[in-house]
């Protein structure tokens, strides 16, 4: 089935804007499908409105981006972390009221003893942040060599030393460190490595066969490379991010896998429906954080979304039950995806 002509036109024009701001080699991929309202995506029966790619997946080898390329998600995979944790809640290994301190013991002493799993999942823990999301993405932001960041426990030295910003549960503040702490808690509670937990409890039940956490210095051939402009030259982001993605970001996926993910999540195939409903509800008393549940961004009309931006990465994926629309956009720079996201949103949401 071919692309919708109008949608392809606005996407092409948006990519032209991306290319004008960067260059014609920046890579972008986008897919939009429509199922019946209320139907679950990912079955392959939906109408394909757009399935397109532009630019290059690999500048060094001149490889064109294709709709089937894997791409990095940055913080988009916080949803995977949340589901791995909630799968442990479902089997009784953890509870939403479990305190971080009960598993951290003497580690990270500045984390308030009252911080719970639910606080961390909803960005309401108030723990000090280890990563400045507002910093220039061309800077080398990791305070330790990135090749040393493989296991969640490797992050403990850089998570330490950041004072509590506010009392747990009293406010919303997006916190990468909170999701790294969740990855530590999950693997300590389960006695299973975090990446194995995500694979067996989230990705395999979802049928997402092209999604995972490859090393950035050993990417598979179908993975797009992220880029950052340093000193006027485009360079790979391999020296900017942890060599293996973790609790707060870094997984790779495909547009097809994201459709399968949304269908599996909303269909209760990863965690039970009562926990899915909890993910899709802002915490009681939430104010500024009303747009966030547990590991998911909450949008109008009961839609859910995952979003990520980092050095060499831009990612957006959403499912809208009311319209049956599922769409994912990703780019190989921190800015590449957003003009396409805005253009598609204007058409799809009127």
Coordinates of C-alpha atoms in Angstrom, one line a residue:
X1 CA 0.0 0.0 0.0
X2 CA 1.4 3.4 -1.0
X3 CA 1.9 6.5 1.2
X4 CA -0.9 9.0 1.5
X5 CA 0.1 11.7 -1.0
X6 CA -0.7 14.7 1.2
X7 CA 1.1 13.2 4.2
X8 CA 4.2 12.4 2.1
X9 CA 4.2 15.9 0.7
X10 CA 4.3 17.6 4.1
X11 CA 6.9 15.1 5.4
X12 CA 9.1 15.7 2.4
X13 CA 8.8 19.5 2.9
X14 CA 9.6 19.1 6.6
X15 CA 12.7 17.1 5.8
X16 CA 13.8 19.8 3.4
X17 CA 13.7 22.1 6.3
X18 CA 15.9 19.7 8.3
X19 CA 18.4 19.4 5.4
X20 CA 18.6 23.2 5.1
X21 CA 19.4 23.5 8.8
X22 CA 21.9 20.6 8.8
X23 CA 22.7 19.1 5.4
X24 CA 21.2 16.6 3.0
X25 CA 23.0 13.7 4.7
X26 CA 21.1 13.9 8.0
X27 CA 18.9 10.8 8.4
X28 CA 15.2 10.7 9.3
X29 CA 12.7 7.9 9.3
X30 CA 8.9 8.2 9.7
X31 CA 6.0 5.8 9.7
X32 CA 2.3 6.5 10.2
X33 CA -0.4 3.8 10.3
X34 CA -4.2 3.9 11.0
X35 CA -6.2 1.1 12.6
X36 CA -9.9 1.2 13.5
X37 CA -10.5 3.5 16.6
X38 CA -9.8 1.4 19.7
X39 CA -8.1 -1.4 17.8
X40 CA -4.6 -2.4 18.8
X41 CA -1.7 -1.5 16.5
X42 CA 1.0 -3.9 15.4
X43 CA -1.0 -6.6 13.8
X44 CA 0.0 -5.6 10.3
X45 CA -3.6 -5.0 9.2
X46 CA -3.6 -1.2 9.7
X47 CA -3.6 1.2 6.8
X48 CA -0.1 2.5 6.1
X49 CA -0.3 6.3 5.6
X50 CA 3.4 6.9 5.5
X51 CA 6.5 4.7 5.5
X52 CA 9.5 6.8 4.5
X53 CA 13.1 7.6 5.1
X54 CA 15.4 10.4 4.0
X55 CA 19.1 11.1 4.1
X56 CA 21.9 8.8 5.3
X57 CA 22.0 6.2 8.0
X58 CA 25.8 6.1 7.9
X59 CA 27.8 9.1 6.6
X60 CA 31.2 7.3 6.6
X61 CA 29.9 4.6 4.1
X62 CA 27.3 6.7 2.4
X63 CA 24.5 4.3 3.3
X64 CA 21.0 5.6 2.6
X65 CA 18.5 5.5 5.5
X66 CA 15.7 3.1 4.8
X67 CA 12.3 2.6 6.6
X68 CA 13.6 -0.6 8.1
X69 CA 16.7 0.8 9.8
X70 CA 17.1 0.6 13.5
X71 CA 17.6 3.9 15.3
X72 CA 18.4 5.2 18.8
X73 CA 15.6 6.3 21.1
X74 CA 17.4 8.3 23.8
X75 CA 14.9 8.7 26.6
X76 CA 12.2 7.1 24.5
X77 CA 13.1 3.8 26.1
X78 CA 12.2 5.0 29.6
X79 CA 8.9 3.2 28.9
X80 CA 10.9 -0.1 28.6
X81 CA 12.5 0.5 32.0
X82 CA 9.1 1.3 33.5
X83 CA 7.6 -1.9 32.2
X84 CA 10.5 -4.0 33.4
X85 CA 10.0 -2.5 36.9
X86 CA 6.2 -2.9 36.7
X87 CA 6.6 -6.6 35.7
X88 CA 8.3 -7.1 39.0
X89 CA 5.4 -5.3 40.7
X90 CA 3.0 -7.6 38.9
X91 CA 4.8 -10.7 40.2
X92 CA 5.2 -9.4 43.8
X93 CA 9.0 -8.9 43.7
X94 CA 8.5 -5.1 44.0
X95 CA 5.6 -2.8 45.0
X96 CA 5.0 0.8 44.0
X97 CA 5.5 1.7 47.6
X98 CA 8.9 -0.1 47.8
X99 CA 11.4 2.4 49.0
X100 CA 14.6 2.9 47.0
X101 CA 16.5 2.8 50.3
X102 CA 15.4 -0.8 51.0
X103 CA 17.5 -1.9 48.0
X104 CA 20.1 0.8 47.8
X105 CA 21.2 0.2 51.4
X106 CA 24.2 2.4 52.0
X107 CA 24.6 3.5 48.3
X108 CA 23.5 7.0 47.2
X109 CA 23.0 8.3 50.8
X110 CA 21.6 11.7 49.5
X111 CA 18.5 9.9 48.1
X112 CA 15.7 10.6 50.6
X113 CA 14.7 7.5 52.6
X114 CA 11.0 8.1 51.6
X115 CA 11.6 7.9 47.8
X116 CA 9.5 5.0 46.4
X117 CA 9.4 3.1 43.1
X118 CA 6.2 5.1 42.2
X119 CA 8.0 8.4 42.9
X120 CA 10.8 7.4 40.5
X121 CA 8.5 6.2 37.8
X122 CA 6.5 9.4 37.8
X123 CA 9.5 11.8 38.0
X124 CA 8.3 12.9 41.4
X125 CA 11.2 11.6 43.5
X126 CA 13.0 14.9 43.9
X127 CA 16.4 13.2 43.8
X128 CA 19.3 15.2 42.5
X129 CA 19.9 15.0 38.7
X130 CA 23.2 13.7 37.3
X131 CA 22.7 14.9 33.7
X132 CA 21.9 18.4 32.5
X133 CA 19.2 18.1 29.9
X134 CA 19.6 21.7 29.0
X135 CA 23.3 21.5 28.2
X136 CA 24.7 21.9 24.7
X137 CA 24.5 18.4 23.1
X138 CA 27.9 18.9 21.4
X139 CA 29.6 18.9 24.8
X140 CA 31.0 15.8 26.4
X141 CA 28.6 15.6 29.3
X142 CA 29.4 12.3 30.9
X143 CA 31.8 12.8 33.9
X144 CA 33.4 9.4 33.4
X145 CA 34.6 7.6 30.3
X146 CA 31.6 6.4 28.4
X147 CA 33.0 3.0 27.7
X148 CA 32.8 2.4 31.5
X149 CA 29.0 2.7 31.6
X150 CA 27.7 -0.8 30.8
X151 CA 25.8 -2.1 33.8
X152 CA 23.4 0.0 36.0
X153 CA 25.8 -0.4 38.9
X154 CA 28.5 1.4 36.9
X155 CA 26.4 4.6 37.3
X156 CA 26.5 4.7 41.1
X157 CA 29.6 7.0 41.3
X158 CA 28.0 9.6 39.0
X159 CA 24.6 9.4 40.6
X160 CA 26.1 10.1 44.0
X161 CA 26.7 13.5 45.5
X162 CA 23.6 15.3 44.1
X163 CA 21.4 16.7 46.9
X164 CA 17.7 16.1 47.1
X165 CA 15.9 18.9 45.2
X166 CA 12.5 18.6 46.9
X167 CA 10.5 16.3 49.2
X168 CA 9.4 13.1 47.5
X169 CA 5.9 13.3 45.9
X170 CA 5.7 17.1 46.3
X171 CA 6.4 18.1 42.7
X172 CA 7.3 16.9 39.2
X173 CA 10.8 17.3 37.8
X174 CA 11.9 15.2 34.8
X175 CA 14.8 13.1 36.1
X176 CA 17.1 10.9 34.1
X177 CA 18.9 9.8 37.3
X178 CA 15.6 8.5 38.7
X179 CA 15.3 5.9 35.9
X180 CA 18.9 4.8 36.3
X181 CA 18.1 4.2 40.0
X182 CA 15.1 2.2 38.8
X183 CA 17.4 0.0 36.7
X184 CA 19.6 -0.6 39.8
X185 CA 16.6 -1.4 41.9
X186 CA 15.1 -3.8 39.3
X187 CA 18.2 -5.9 38.9
X188 CA 18.9 -6.0 42.6
X189 CA 15.4 -7.1 43.4
X190 CA 15.1 -9.7 40.7
X191 CA 18.7 -10.9 40.8
X192 CA 18.7 -10.7 37.0
X193 CA 20.7 -8.2 34.9
X194 CA 18.7 -5.2 33.9
X195 CA 19.1 -5.7 30.1
X196 CA 18.0 -9.3 30.4
X197 CA 15.0 -8.2 32.4
X198 CA 14.0 -5.8 29.6
X199 CA 14.6 -8.4 27.0
X200 CA 12.6 -11.2 28.6
X201 CA 9.8 -9.2 30.3
X202 CA 9.2 -6.4 27.8
X203 CA 10.8 -6.9 24.3
X204 CA 10.1 -10.6 23.8
X205 CA 6.4 -10.4 25.0
X206 CA 6.0 -7.5 22.7
X207 CA 7.5 -9.3 19.7
X208 CA 10.0 -6.5 19.1
X209 CA 12.6 -8.6 17.4
X210 CA 14.8 -5.6 16.2
X211 CA 14.8 -3.8 19.5
X212 CA 17.6 -3.9 22.1
X213 CA 20.7 -2.3 23.6
X214 CA 23.6 -2.9 21.2
X215 CA 27.0 -1.4 22.0
X216 CA 27.6 1.9 20.2
X217 CA 31.1 0.8 19.2
X218 CA 29.7 -2.4 17.7
X219 CA 26.4 -1.5 16.1
X220 CA 24.7 -4.0 13.7
X221 CA 24.8 -3.1 10.0
X222 CA 21.2 -2.1 10.0
X223 CA 21.5 0.5 12.8
X224 CA 21.6 4.2 11.9
X225 CA 24.6 6.2 13.3
X226 CA 23.9 9.3 15.4
X227 CA 25.8 12.5 14.6
X228 CA 26.8 15.8 16.3
X229 CA 28.5 18.8 14.8
X230 CA 31.7 19.5 16.7
X231 CA 34.0 22.3 15.5
X232 CA 32.1 22.6 12.3
X233 CA 32.4 18.9 11.4
X234 CA 29.9 16.1 11.7
X235 CA 31.1 13.4 14.0
X236 CA 29.6 10.2 15.4
X237 CA 28.1 10.4 18.9
X238 CA 30.0 7.3 20.1
X239 CA 32.2 9.4 22.5
X240 CA 29.2 11.3 23.9
X241 CA 26.9 8.6 25.3
X242 CA 27.2 5.5 27.4
X243 CA 28.5 2.6 25.3
X244 CA 25.5 0.6 26.3
X245 CA 22.1 2.2 26.9
X246 CA 20.6 1.9 30.3
X247 CA 17.7 2.8 32.5
X248 CA 17.3 6.3 31.3
X249 CA 17.9 5.8 27.6
X250 CA 19.9 4.3 24.8
X251 CA 17.9 1.4 23.3
X252 CA 17.6 1.0 19.5
X253 CA 14.3 0.0 17.7
X254 CA 12.5 0.3 14.4
X255 CA 9.2 1.9 13.4
X256 CA 7.6 -1.5 12.9
X257 CA 8.7 -2.6 16.4
X258 CA 7.2 0.5 18.0
X259 CA 3.8 -0.4 16.5
X260 CA 4.2 -3.9 18.0
X261 CA 5.2 -2.4 21.3
X262 CA 2.2 -0.1 21.5
X263 CA -0.1 -3.0 20.7
X264 CA 1.5 -5.3 23.2
X265 CA 1.5 -2.7 26.0
X266 CA -2.1 -1.6 25.5
X267 CA -3.3 -5.2 25.0
X268 CA -1.9 -6.2 28.4
X269 CA 0.6 -8.6 27.0
X270 CA 3.6 -7.1 28.9
X271 CA 2.0 -6.2 32.3
X272 CA -1.6 -6.7 33.4
X273 CA -4.2 -4.2 32.4
X274 CA -4.6 -2.7 35.9
X275 CA -0.9 -1.7 35.7
X276 CA -1.4 -0.4 32.1
X277 CA -4.2 1.8 33.4
X278 CA -1.9 3.0 36.2
X279 CA 0.8 3.9 33.7
X280 CA -1.8 6.0 31.8
X281 CA -2.9 8.0 34.8
X282 CA -1.1 11.0 36.4
X283 CA -0.4 10.5 40.2
X284 CA -3.0 11.9 42.6
X285 CA -2.3 15.5 43.4
X286 CA -0.1 15.9 40.4
X287 CA 0.2 19.5 39.2
X288 CA 2.9 20.4 36.7
X289 CA 3.4 16.7 36.0
X290 CA -0.2 16.1 34.8
X291 CA 1.2 15.2 31.4
X292 CA 3.1 12.2 32.7
X293 CA 2.0 8.9 34.2
X294 CA 4.4 6.1 35.0
X295 CA 7.0 5.9 32.3
X296 CA 4.7 7.4 29.6
X297 CA 3.8 10.9 28.4
X298 CA 0.1 11.4 28.5
X299 CA -1.5 13.4 25.6
X300 CA -5.0 14.6 24.8
X301 CA -7.8 12.1 24.1
X302 CA -6.1 9.3 26.1
X303 CA -3.1 9.1 23.7
X304 CA 0.2 7.9 25.0
X305 CA 3.7 8.8 23.8
X306 CA 7.4 8.2 24.3
X307 CA 10.0 10.9 23.4
X308 CA 13.7 11.2 23.5
X309 CA 16.5 13.6 22.5
X310 CA 20.2 13.4 23.1
X311 CA 23.5 13.9 21.2
X312 CA 22.8 12.4 17.8
X313 CA 19.3 11.3 18.6
X314 CA 15.8 12.5 18.2
X315 CA 12.8 10.2 18.7
X316 CA 9.0 10.4 19.0
X317 CA 6.4 7.7 19.0
X318 CA 2.7 7.8 19.9
X319 CA -0.5 5.9 19.7
X320 CA -3.9 7.5 19.7
X321 CA -6.7 5.1 20.6
X322 CA -9.5 7.5 19.6
X323 CA -8.3 7.8 16.0
X324 CA -6.3 4.5 15.7
X325 CA -3.3 6.4 14.6
X326 CA 0.2 5.2 15.5
X327 CA 3.2 7.2 14.4
X328 CA 6.9 7.2 15.0
X329 CA 9.6 9.6 13.8
X330 CA 13.4 9.4 14.5
X331 CA 16.5 11.2 13.3
X332 CA 20.3 10.9 13.5
X333 CA 20.8 14.3 15.1
X334 CA 19.3 15.9 18.2
X335 CA 17.1 18.2 16.0
X336 CA 16.4 16.1 12.9
X337 CA 13.1 14.5 13.9
X338 CA 11.2 17.6 15.2
X339 CA 10.3 19.5 12.0
X340 CA 8.8 16.2 10.7
X341 CA 7.0 15.6 14.0
X342 CA 5.5 19.1 13.9
X343 CA 4.5 18.8 10.3
X344 CA 2.8 15.4 10.8
X345 CA 1.1 16.5 13.9
X346 CA -0.4 19.5 12.1
X347 CA -1.9 17.3 9.5
X348 CA -2.9 14.3 11.6
X349 CA -4.4 16.3 14.5
X350 CA -5.8 19.2 12.5

